[in-house]
Amino acid sequence: MYEGREIIKDYSIQEVVELIKNMNQPSYRADQLLEWVYGKKVLYLEEMSNLPVSLREELKEKILINTLEVKEKRVSPRDGTEKYLLRALDGELLECAVMKQEYGNTVCVSSQVGCGLACVFCASAKGGLVRNLSPGEMLDQVILAEKHLDGSGKIKNIVVMGMGEPLLNLSGLVRFLKTANHPRGLGLGFRNMSVSTAGIPPKMEEFAREEMPVTLAVSLHAPDNETRSQIMPVNKKHPVEEVLEACRNYIEKVGRRATFEYMLVDGFNDSKQKARELAGLLKGMLCHVNLIPANPTGEKNIKRPDKKRIKNFMEVLENHNISVSIRKERGEDIEGACGQLRRRSEVGS
Ligand code: SAH
């Protein structure tokens, strides 16, 4: 609620329909409003030229259209990845990134300002959790990214892999994904969406019950509890076995293969032995492993292995018939790569 007004993009599509109905307007006005908001993606009521001025005035008292302001945009000269520093209505800062790919542009959305999980390798966790982002604030990351995209391309895919732990903002996340998918919302396929979690089994179960065919990506980073707990404190509460059990349940319920993200840290979790353990753990599971060579975030022990070690690790998995790929490094030169998005108190800091 801002000055008595609500964020229209926090409403479900059905709630927008009801809002218009309760204003004693014909139902096609809801269609028009939704088309402006999600189809044409305009940010001001003044631009909604087929709505009568009186209705626009009335709506102005009740709702806000846009929640985020672009403070800064950086484009990687290397690979075209774009990073946006955004400011919310309460002044909080957040980031999102856009990766350009042949099969369509992907936006990496943040789900929280900061993060409470304190993974040692991740810059987003540095200041702790500030607050959840609302569904409208997540939708606006996609909308603003598309509006500002160089070359006027469209956003095709959403990955919720920016700042924050999406499953600890579950109701906001689900609402966001549903509007992103809705034909009168952004109209993107669930199959073009991924949600990345550090692995919180009860929340994974709850998410599975939504039965949206969204890819669940789980940040595993180690096959055993001892290693994983050293870098991900959440593992002490939710150990590997429980996370995998929740994954199996998700795959079965939703019918999508899961992704395991495995960040390779030089001399820590990148030995052939660890690769064999990982292969054993994932045997028979409908899954894919995405290897992420660690990106620098200032943590001195987190270094990326050389190419040879990465290749060796990958080969062990392949020899065990595990589907595996190496995540392309994107946007590292603009601090827009995995683990490098963070809340900044000032532009340029
Ligand atoms: N909280 C969620 C989503 C955010 S991060 C999660 O934990 O999955 C998206 C991915 O980037 C995660 O797999 C995360 O572990 C990884 N990541 C974080 N810091 C990184 C770094 N310095 N280098 C490479 N990947 C990193």
Short mmCIF file of C-alpha atoms and ligand atoms in Angstrom, two decimals:
data_model
loop_
_atom_site.label_atom_id
_atom_site.label_comp_id
_atom_site.label_asym_id
_atom_site.label_seq_id
_atom_site.Cartn_x
_atom_site.Cartn_y
_atom_site.Cartn_z
CA MET A 1 0.00 0.00 0.00
CA TYR A 2 1.51 3.34 -1.05
CA GLU A 3 -0.32 6.53 -0.06
CA GLY A 4 -3.55 4.54 0.09
CA ARG A 5 -2.99 3.01 -3.32
CA GLU A 6 -2.26 -0.59 -4.20
CA ILE A 7 0.11 -2.01 -6.79
CA ILE A 8 -1.96 -3.31 -9.70
CA LYS A 9 0.68 -5.96 -10.50
CA ASP A 10 0.35 -7.39 -6.99
CA TYR A 11 -3.24 -8.28 -7.97
CA SER A 12 -4.00 -11.57 -9.68
CA ILE A 13 -5.66 -11.26 -13.09
CA GLN A 14 -8.96 -12.25 -11.48
CA GLU A 15 -8.56 -9.53 -8.86
CA VAL A 16 -8.09 -6.90 -11.59
CA VAL A 17 -11.31 -8.14 -13.20
CA GLU A 18 -13.08 -7.76 -9.83
CA LEU A 19 -11.62 -4.32 -9.21
CA ILE A 20 -13.10 -3.06 -12.48
CA LYS A 21 -16.40 -4.80 -11.78
CA ASN A 22 -16.61 -3.20 -8.34
CA MET A 23 -16.11 0.17 -10.00
CA ASN A 24 -19.30 -0.55 -11.97
CA GLN A 25 -17.44 -0.69 -15.24
CA PRO A 26 -18.13 -3.07 -18.12
CA SER A 27 -15.85 -6.11 -18.14
CA TYR A 28 -14.06 -5.12 -21.36
CA ARG A 29 -12.47 -2.27 -19.40
CA ALA A 30 -10.55 -4.90 -17.43
CA ASP A 31 -9.32 -6.38 -20.72
CA GLN A 32 -8.20 -2.96 -21.86
CA LEU A 33 -6.44 -2.20 -18.58
CA LEU A 34 -4.66 -5.58 -18.58
CA GLU A 35 -3.60 -5.09 -22.18
CA TRP A 36 -1.99 -1.76 -21.30
CA VAL A 37 -0.28 -3.11 -18.21
CA TYR A 38 1.01 -6.47 -19.47
CA GLY A 39 0.60 -6.35 -23.26
CA LYS A 40 1.82 -2.86 -24.14
CA LYS A 41 3.64 -2.54 -20.81
CA VAL A 42 2.96 1.15 -20.33
CA LEU A 43 3.91 2.61 -16.96
CA TYR A 44 1.45 5.53 -16.71
CA LEU A 45 -2.34 5.66 -16.58
CA GLU A 46 -2.17 8.80 -18.76
CA GLU A 47 -0.99 6.66 -21.67
CA MET A 48 -4.02 4.36 -21.53
CA SER A 49 -5.80 6.30 -24.23
CA ASN A 50 -8.82 4.05 -24.75
CA LEU A 51 -9.85 4.31 -21.09
CA PRO A 52 -12.18 7.26 -20.37
CA VAL A 53 -10.47 10.12 -18.53
CA SER A 54 -12.93 9.75 -15.64
CA LEU A 55 -11.98 6.10 -15.18
CA ARG A 56 -8.28 6.92 -15.34
CA GLU A 57 -8.82 9.56 -12.65
CA GLU A 58 -10.68 7.10 -10.48
CA LEU A 59 -8.02 4.42 -10.98
CA LYS A 60 -5.31 6.92 -10.10
CA GLU A 61 -6.73 7.19 -6.59
CA LYS A 62 -6.72 3.41 -6.14
CA ILE A 63 -3.74 1.93 -7.92
CA LEU A 64 -0.12 2.37 -8.95
CA ILE A 65 1.19 0.86 -12.18
CA ASN A 66 4.96 0.86 -11.80
CA THR A 67 6.99 -0.11 -8.72
CA LEU A 68 10.60 0.20 -9.89
CA GLU A 69 12.85 2.86 -11.26
CA VAL A 70 15.97 2.06 -13.29
CA LYS A 71 18.89 3.72 -11.49
CA GLU A 72 21.64 2.32 -13.61
CA LYS A 73 22.09 0.00 -16.55
CA ARG A 74 25.35 -1.70 -17.42
CA VAL A 75 25.95 -3.69 -20.58
CA SER A 76 28.75 -6.20 -20.82
CA PRO A 77 30.94 -5.39 -23.83
CA ARG A 78 31.95 -9.04 -23.81
CA ASP A 79 28.66 -10.87 -24.13
CA GLY A 80 25.91 -8.23 -24.14
CA THR A 81 24.56 -9.26 -20.72
CA GLU A 82 22.71 -6.36 -19.14
CA LYS A 83 22.53 -5.60 -15.45
CA TYR A 84 20.00 -3.24 -13.97
CA LEU A 85 20.18 -1.53 -10.65
CA LEU A 86 16.59 -0.79 -9.65
CA ARG A 87 15.03 1.27 -6.90
CA ALA A 88 11.77 0.24 -5.24
CA LEU A 89 9.15 2.72 -3.98
CA ASP A 90 10.54 2.49 -0.42
CA GLY A 91 14.04 3.29 -1.67
CA GLU A 92 15.40 -0.26 -1.41
CA LEU A 93 17.82 -1.24 -4.17
CA LEU A 94 17.80 -4.49 -6.09
CA GLU A 95 19.34 -5.92 -9.22
CA CYS A 96 18.31 -8.04 -12.14
CA ALA A 97 20.17 -9.20 -15.23
CA VAL A 98 19.27 -10.01 -18.82
CA MET A 99 21.15 -12.66 -20.76
CA LYS A 100 20.95 -12.63 -24.55
CA GLN A 101 20.68 -16.02 -26.14
CA GLU A 102 19.90 -17.33 -29.60
CA TYR A 103 16.78 -19.05 -28.29
CA GLY A 104 15.42 -15.88 -26.72
CA ASN A 105 16.38 -13.43 -24.00
CA THR A 106 16.30 -14.52 -20.40
CA VAL A 107 15.75 -12.28 -17.41
CA CYS A 108 17.26 -13.25 -14.07
CA VAL A 109 14.81 -12.01 -11.44
CA SER A 110 15.49 -11.23 -7.76
CA SER A 111 12.95 -12.51 -5.25
CA GLN A 112 14.14 -10.69 -2.12
CA VAL A 113 16.13 -7.62 -1.16
CA GLY A 114 19.23 -9.26 0.35
CA CYS A 115 19.09 -12.87 1.49
CA GLY A 116 19.02 -14.59 4.86
CA LEU A 117 20.79 -17.82 3.95
CA ALA A 118 24.39 -16.60 4.29
CA CYS A 119 26.00 -18.92 1.71
CA VAL A 120 29.68 -18.01 2.04
CA PHE A 121 30.31 -17.61 -1.70
CA CYS A 122 27.39 -15.34 -2.55
CA ALA A 123 27.45 -11.54 -2.56
CA SER A 124 23.64 -11.27 -2.25
CA ALA A 125 23.79 -12.62 1.29
CA LYS A 126 26.26 -10.09 2.64
CA GLY A 127 23.87 -7.72 4.42
CA GLY A 128 21.29 -10.34 5.44
CA LEU A 129 17.63 -10.30 4.45
CA VAL A 130 15.92 -6.93 4.19
CA ARG A 131 12.51 -7.90 2.82
CA ASN A 132 10.59 -9.98 0.32
CA LEU A 133 9.86 -8.51 -3.08
CA SER A 134 6.19 -8.35 -3.99
CA PRO A 135 4.77 -10.11 -7.06
CA GLY A 136 4.46 -6.71 -8.75
CA GLU A 137 8.10 -5.92 -8.08
CA MET A 138 9.11 -9.23 -9.63
CA LEU A 139 6.87 -8.63 -12.67
CA ASP A 140 8.30 -5.14 -13.06
CA GLN A 141 11.84 -6.55 -13.31
CA VAL A 142 10.69 -8.48 -16.38
CA ILE A 143 8.73 -5.56 -17.79
CA LEU A 144 11.47 -2.96 -17.28
CA ALA A 145 14.11 -5.31 -18.66
CA GLU A 146 12.08 -5.77 -21.81
CA LYS A 147 11.41 -2.05 -22.17
CA HIS A 148 15.08 -1.20 -21.86
CA LEU A 149 16.49 -4.04 -23.88
CA ASP A 150 19.00 -3.03 -26.54
CA GLY A 151 17.82 -4.07 -29.97
CA SER A 152 14.17 -4.14 -28.80
CA GLY A 153 14.13 -7.90 -28.34
CA LYS A 154 11.57 -9.68 -26.23
CA ILE A 155 11.98 -11.56 -22.98
CA LYS A 156 11.24 -15.24 -23.54
CA ASN A 157 12.49 -16.91 -20.39
CA ILE A 158 12.44 -16.16 -16.70
CA VAL A 159 14.91 -17.56 -14.20
CA VAL A 160 14.35 -16.70 -10.56
CA MET A 161 18.06 -16.85 -9.78
CA GLY A 162 18.82 -13.30 -8.73
CA MET A 163 19.07 -12.03 -5.18
CA GLY A 164 17.19 -13.90 -2.48
CA GLU A 165 15.77 -17.32 -1.75
CA PRO A 166 12.56 -17.55 -3.80
CA LEU A 167 11.00 -20.38 -1.78
CA LEU A 168 11.17 -18.26 1.37
CA ASN A 169 8.89 -15.82 -0.46
CA LEU A 170 6.63 -18.59 -1.69
CA SER A 171 3.26 -16.86 -1.90
CA GLY A 172 4.80 -13.87 -3.68
CA LEU A 173 6.70 -16.17 -6.02
CA VAL A 174 3.64 -18.24 -6.96
CA ARG A 175 1.55 -15.16 -7.64
CA PHE A 176 4.37 -13.72 -9.78
CA LEU A 177 4.74 -16.91 -11.83
CA LYS A 178 0.99 -17.23 -12.36
CA THR A 179 0.65 -13.70 -13.71
CA ALA A 180 3.80 -14.11 -15.81
CA ASN A 181 2.18 -17.20 -17.32
CA HIS A 182 -1.41 -15.97 -17.68
CA PRO A 183 -2.50 -15.23 -21.25
CA ARG A 184 -3.81 -11.86 -20.06
CA GLY A 185 -0.62 -11.37 -18.04
CA LEU A 186 2.82 -11.69 -19.65
CA GLY A 187 1.79 -14.89 -21.45
CA LEU A 188 5.09 -16.73 -20.95
CA GLY A 189 5.09 -20.53 -20.79
CA PHE A 190 5.74 -22.19 -17.42
CA ARG A 191 8.19 -24.34 -19.34
CA ASN A 192 10.26 -21.23 -19.98
CA MET A 193 10.61 -20.53 -16.29
CA SER A 194 13.07 -21.83 -13.70
CA VAL A 195 13.22 -21.27 -9.97
CA SER A 196 16.49 -21.80 -8.14
CA THR A 197 16.52 -22.78 -4.48
CA ALA A 198 19.22 -23.44 -1.92
CA GLY A 199 17.07 -26.45 -0.95
CA ILE A 200 14.33 -26.04 1.64
CA PRO A 201 12.40 -29.34 1.57
CA PRO A 202 9.09 -28.28 3.20
CA LYS A 203 8.87 -25.34 0.80
CA MET A 204 9.81 -27.53 -2.16
CA GLU A 205 6.89 -29.81 -1.23
CA GLU A 206 4.56 -26.84 -1.01
CA PHE A 207 5.77 -25.51 -4.36
CA ALA A 208 5.27 -28.95 -5.95
CA ARG A 209 1.63 -28.88 -4.88
CA GLU A 210 1.06 -25.91 -7.20
CA GLU A 211 1.77 -28.30 -10.08
CA MET A 212 3.11 -25.60 -12.36
CA PRO A 213 5.54 -27.14 -14.88
CA VAL A 214 8.34 -24.80 -13.85
CA THR A 215 11.90 -26.18 -13.72
CA LEU A 216 13.20 -26.46 -10.20
CA ALA A 217 16.93 -25.80 -9.94
CA VAL A 218 18.62 -26.82 -6.72
CA SER A 219 21.93 -25.37 -5.62
CA LEU A 220 23.72 -28.50 -4.50
CA HIS A 221 27.41 -27.55 -4.75
CA ALA A 222 28.55 -30.70 -2.90
CA PRO A 223 27.47 -34.34 -2.74
CA ASP A 224 28.03 -34.77 1.01
CA ASN A 225 26.82 -32.98 4.12
CA GLU A 226 30.23 -32.23 5.53
CA THR A 227 31.38 -30.31 2.46
CA ARG A 228 28.03 -28.68 1.78
CA SER A 229 27.58 -27.43 5.34
CA GLN A 230 30.90 -25.59 5.14
CA ILE A 231 29.63 -23.28 2.41
CA MET A 232 25.84 -23.41 2.85
CA PRO A 233 24.66 -23.01 6.46
CA VAL A 234 21.13 -24.03 5.39
CA ASN A 235 22.47 -27.58 4.94
CA LYS A 236 22.77 -28.00 8.71
CA LYS A 237 19.01 -27.72 8.95
CA HIS A 238 18.13 -29.43 5.68
CA PRO A 239 20.76 -32.03 4.74
CA VAL A 240 21.42 -33.40 1.26
CA GLU A 241 19.24 -36.55 1.65
CA GLU A 242 16.16 -34.51 2.54
CA VAL A 243 16.76 -32.07 -0.31
CA LEU A 244 17.05 -34.93 -2.80
CA GLU A 245 13.91 -36.58 -1.46
CA ALA A 246 11.98 -33.34 -1.97
CA CYS A 247 13.44 -33.11 -5.47
CA ARG A 248 12.25 -36.59 -6.37
CA ASN A 249 8.81 -35.69 -5.16
CA TYR A 250 8.85 -32.46 -7.22
CA ILE A 251 9.90 -34.30 -10.38
CA GLU A 252 7.16 -36.87 -9.91
CA LYS A 253 4.43 -34.38 -9.13
CA VAL A 254 5.28 -31.76 -11.74
CA GLY A 255 6.66 -34.03 -14.46
CA ARG A 256 9.73 -31.88 -15.15
CA ARG A 257 13.33 -32.86 -14.85
CA ALA A 258 15.17 -31.03 -12.08
CA THR A 259 18.42 -29.14 -12.47
CA PHE A 260 21.24 -29.36 -9.97
CA GLU A 261 23.55 -26.41 -9.86
CA TYR A 262 27.06 -27.34 -8.86
CA MET A 263 29.47 -24.48 -8.38
CA LEU A 264 33.04 -25.65 -8.85
CA VAL A 265 35.47 -24.21 -6.32
CA ASP A 266 39.14 -24.91 -6.90
CA GLY A 267 40.49 -27.59 -4.58
CA PHE A 268 37.30 -27.75 -2.54
CA ASN A 269 34.54 -29.67 -4.32
CA ASP A 270 36.01 -30.22 -7.79
CA SER A 271 37.90 -33.53 -7.47
CA LYS A 272 37.08 -36.59 -9.56
CA GLN A 273 36.16 -38.34 -6.32
CA LYS A 274 33.50 -35.71 -5.60
CA ALA A 275 32.23 -36.11 -9.17
CA ARG A 276 31.87 -39.85 -8.61
CA GLU A 277 30.01 -39.29 -5.35
CA LEU A 278 27.72 -36.85 -7.11
CA ALA A 279 27.04 -39.34 -9.90
CA GLY A 280 26.18 -41.99 -7.31
CA LEU A 281 23.82 -39.64 -5.54
CA LEU A 282 21.90 -38.67 -8.67
CA LYS A 283 21.79 -42.11 -10.25
CA GLY A 284 18.44 -42.86 -11.84
CA MET A 285 17.04 -39.40 -11.24
CA LEU A 286 15.40 -37.38 -14.01
CA CYS A 287 17.84 -34.51 -13.78
CA HIS A 288 20.48 -32.33 -15.34
CA VAL A 289 23.64 -30.99 -13.74
CA ASN A 290 24.68 -27.45 -14.46
CA LEU A 291 28.29 -26.80 -13.51
CA ILE A 292 29.05 -23.20 -12.55
CA PRO A 293 32.73 -22.28 -12.31
CA ALA A 294 32.83 -20.07 -9.19
CA ASN A 295 32.62 -16.35 -9.85
CA PRO A 296 34.76 -14.02 -7.75
CA THR A 297 32.90 -12.10 -5.04
CA GLY A 298 35.81 -11.07 -2.87
CA GLU A 299 35.77 -14.23 -0.74
CA LYS A 300 39.42 -15.30 -0.82
CA ASN A 301 38.98 -19.09 -0.74
CA ILE A 302 36.47 -19.14 -3.55
CA LYS A 303 38.46 -19.58 -6.74
CA ARG A 304 37.49 -21.08 -10.05
CA PRO A 305 39.29 -24.29 -11.08
CA ASP A 306 41.30 -24.31 -14.31
CA LYS A 307 39.74 -25.62 -17.52
CA LYS A 308 41.33 -29.03 -17.20
CA ARG A 309 39.82 -29.71 -13.76
CA ILE A 310 36.41 -28.54 -14.92
CA LYS A 311 36.64 -30.84 -17.94
CA ASN A 312 37.70 -33.79 -15.78
CA PHE A 313 34.77 -33.27 -13.43
CA MET A 314 32.36 -33.08 -16.32
CA GLU A 315 33.74 -36.24 -17.93
CA VAL A 316 33.20 -38.30 -14.80
CA LEU A 317 29.53 -37.31 -14.81
CA GLU A 318 29.18 -38.01 -18.52
CA ASN A 319 30.75 -41.43 -18.06
CA HIS A 320 28.03 -42.14 -15.51
CA ASN A 321 25.38 -41.10 -18.04
CA ILE A 322 24.43 -37.94 -16.21
CA SER A 323 23.26 -35.10 -18.38
CA VAL A 324 25.63 -32.19 -17.69
CA SER A 325 26.53 -28.78 -19.05
CA ILE A 326 28.79 -25.93 -18.04
CA ARG A 327 27.02 -22.66 -17.41
CA LYS A 328 28.32 -20.05 -19.80
CA GLU A 329 29.93 -17.22 -17.94
CA ARG A 330 27.87 -14.19 -18.52
CA GLY A 331 28.19 -10.67 -17.30
CA GLU A 332 31.09 -11.33 -14.99
CA ASP A 333 32.82 -8.18 -16.27
CA ILE A 334 29.87 -6.08 -14.99
CA GLU A 335 29.42 -8.05 -11.74
CA GLY A 336 26.20 -9.43 -13.12
CA ALA A 337 27.12 -13.10 -12.96
CA CYS A 338 25.84 -15.77 -10.53
CA GLY A 339 26.44 -14.75 -6.95
CA GLN A 340 27.49 -11.24 -7.87
CA LEU A 341 24.12 -9.51 -7.64
CA ARG A 342 23.75 -7.58 -4.45
CA ARG A 343 22.02 -4.79 -2.69
CA ARG A 344 24.02 -1.63 -2.91
CA SER A 345 23.45 1.34 -0.71
CA GLU A 346 24.76 3.76 -3.31
CA VAL A 347 25.05 3.75 -7.04
CA GLY A 348 28.59 2.98 -8.09
CA SER A 349 29.70 1.57 -4.74
N1 SAH B 1 18.85 -18.62 -3.39
C1 SAH B 1 18.73 -19.33 -4.62
C2 SAH B 1 18.88 -18.49 -5.87
C3 SAH B 1 20.02 -17.52 -6.01
S1 SAH B 1 21.56 -17.77 -6.70
C4 SAH B 1 19.70 -20.49 -4.65
O1 SAH B 1 20.46 -20.65 -3.71
O2 SAH B 1 19.65 -21.28 -5.57
C5 SAH B 1 21.63 -18.54 -8.19
C6 SAH B 1 22.83 -19.50 -8.29
O3 SAH B 1 24.12 -18.84 -8.25
C7 SAH B 1 22.84 -20.49 -7.14
O4 SAH B 1 23.09 -21.77 -7.60
C8 SAH B 1 24.00 -19.97 -6.32
O5 SAH B 1 24.49 -20.95 -5.46
C9 SAH B 1 24.97 -19.55 -7.39
N2 SAH B 1 26.07 -18.71 -6.91
C10 SAH B 1 26.08 -17.89 -5.84
N3 SAH B 1 27.28 -17.33 -5.68
C11 SAH B 1 28.05 -17.79 -6.70
C12 SAH B 1 29.41 -17.55 -7.10
N4 SAH B 1 30.19 -16.72 -6.44
N5 SAH B 1 29.84 -18.19 -8.20
C13 SAH B 1 29.04 -19.01 -8.91
N6 SAH B 1 27.77 -19.26 -8.58
C14 SAH B 1 27.28 -18.67 -7.48
#
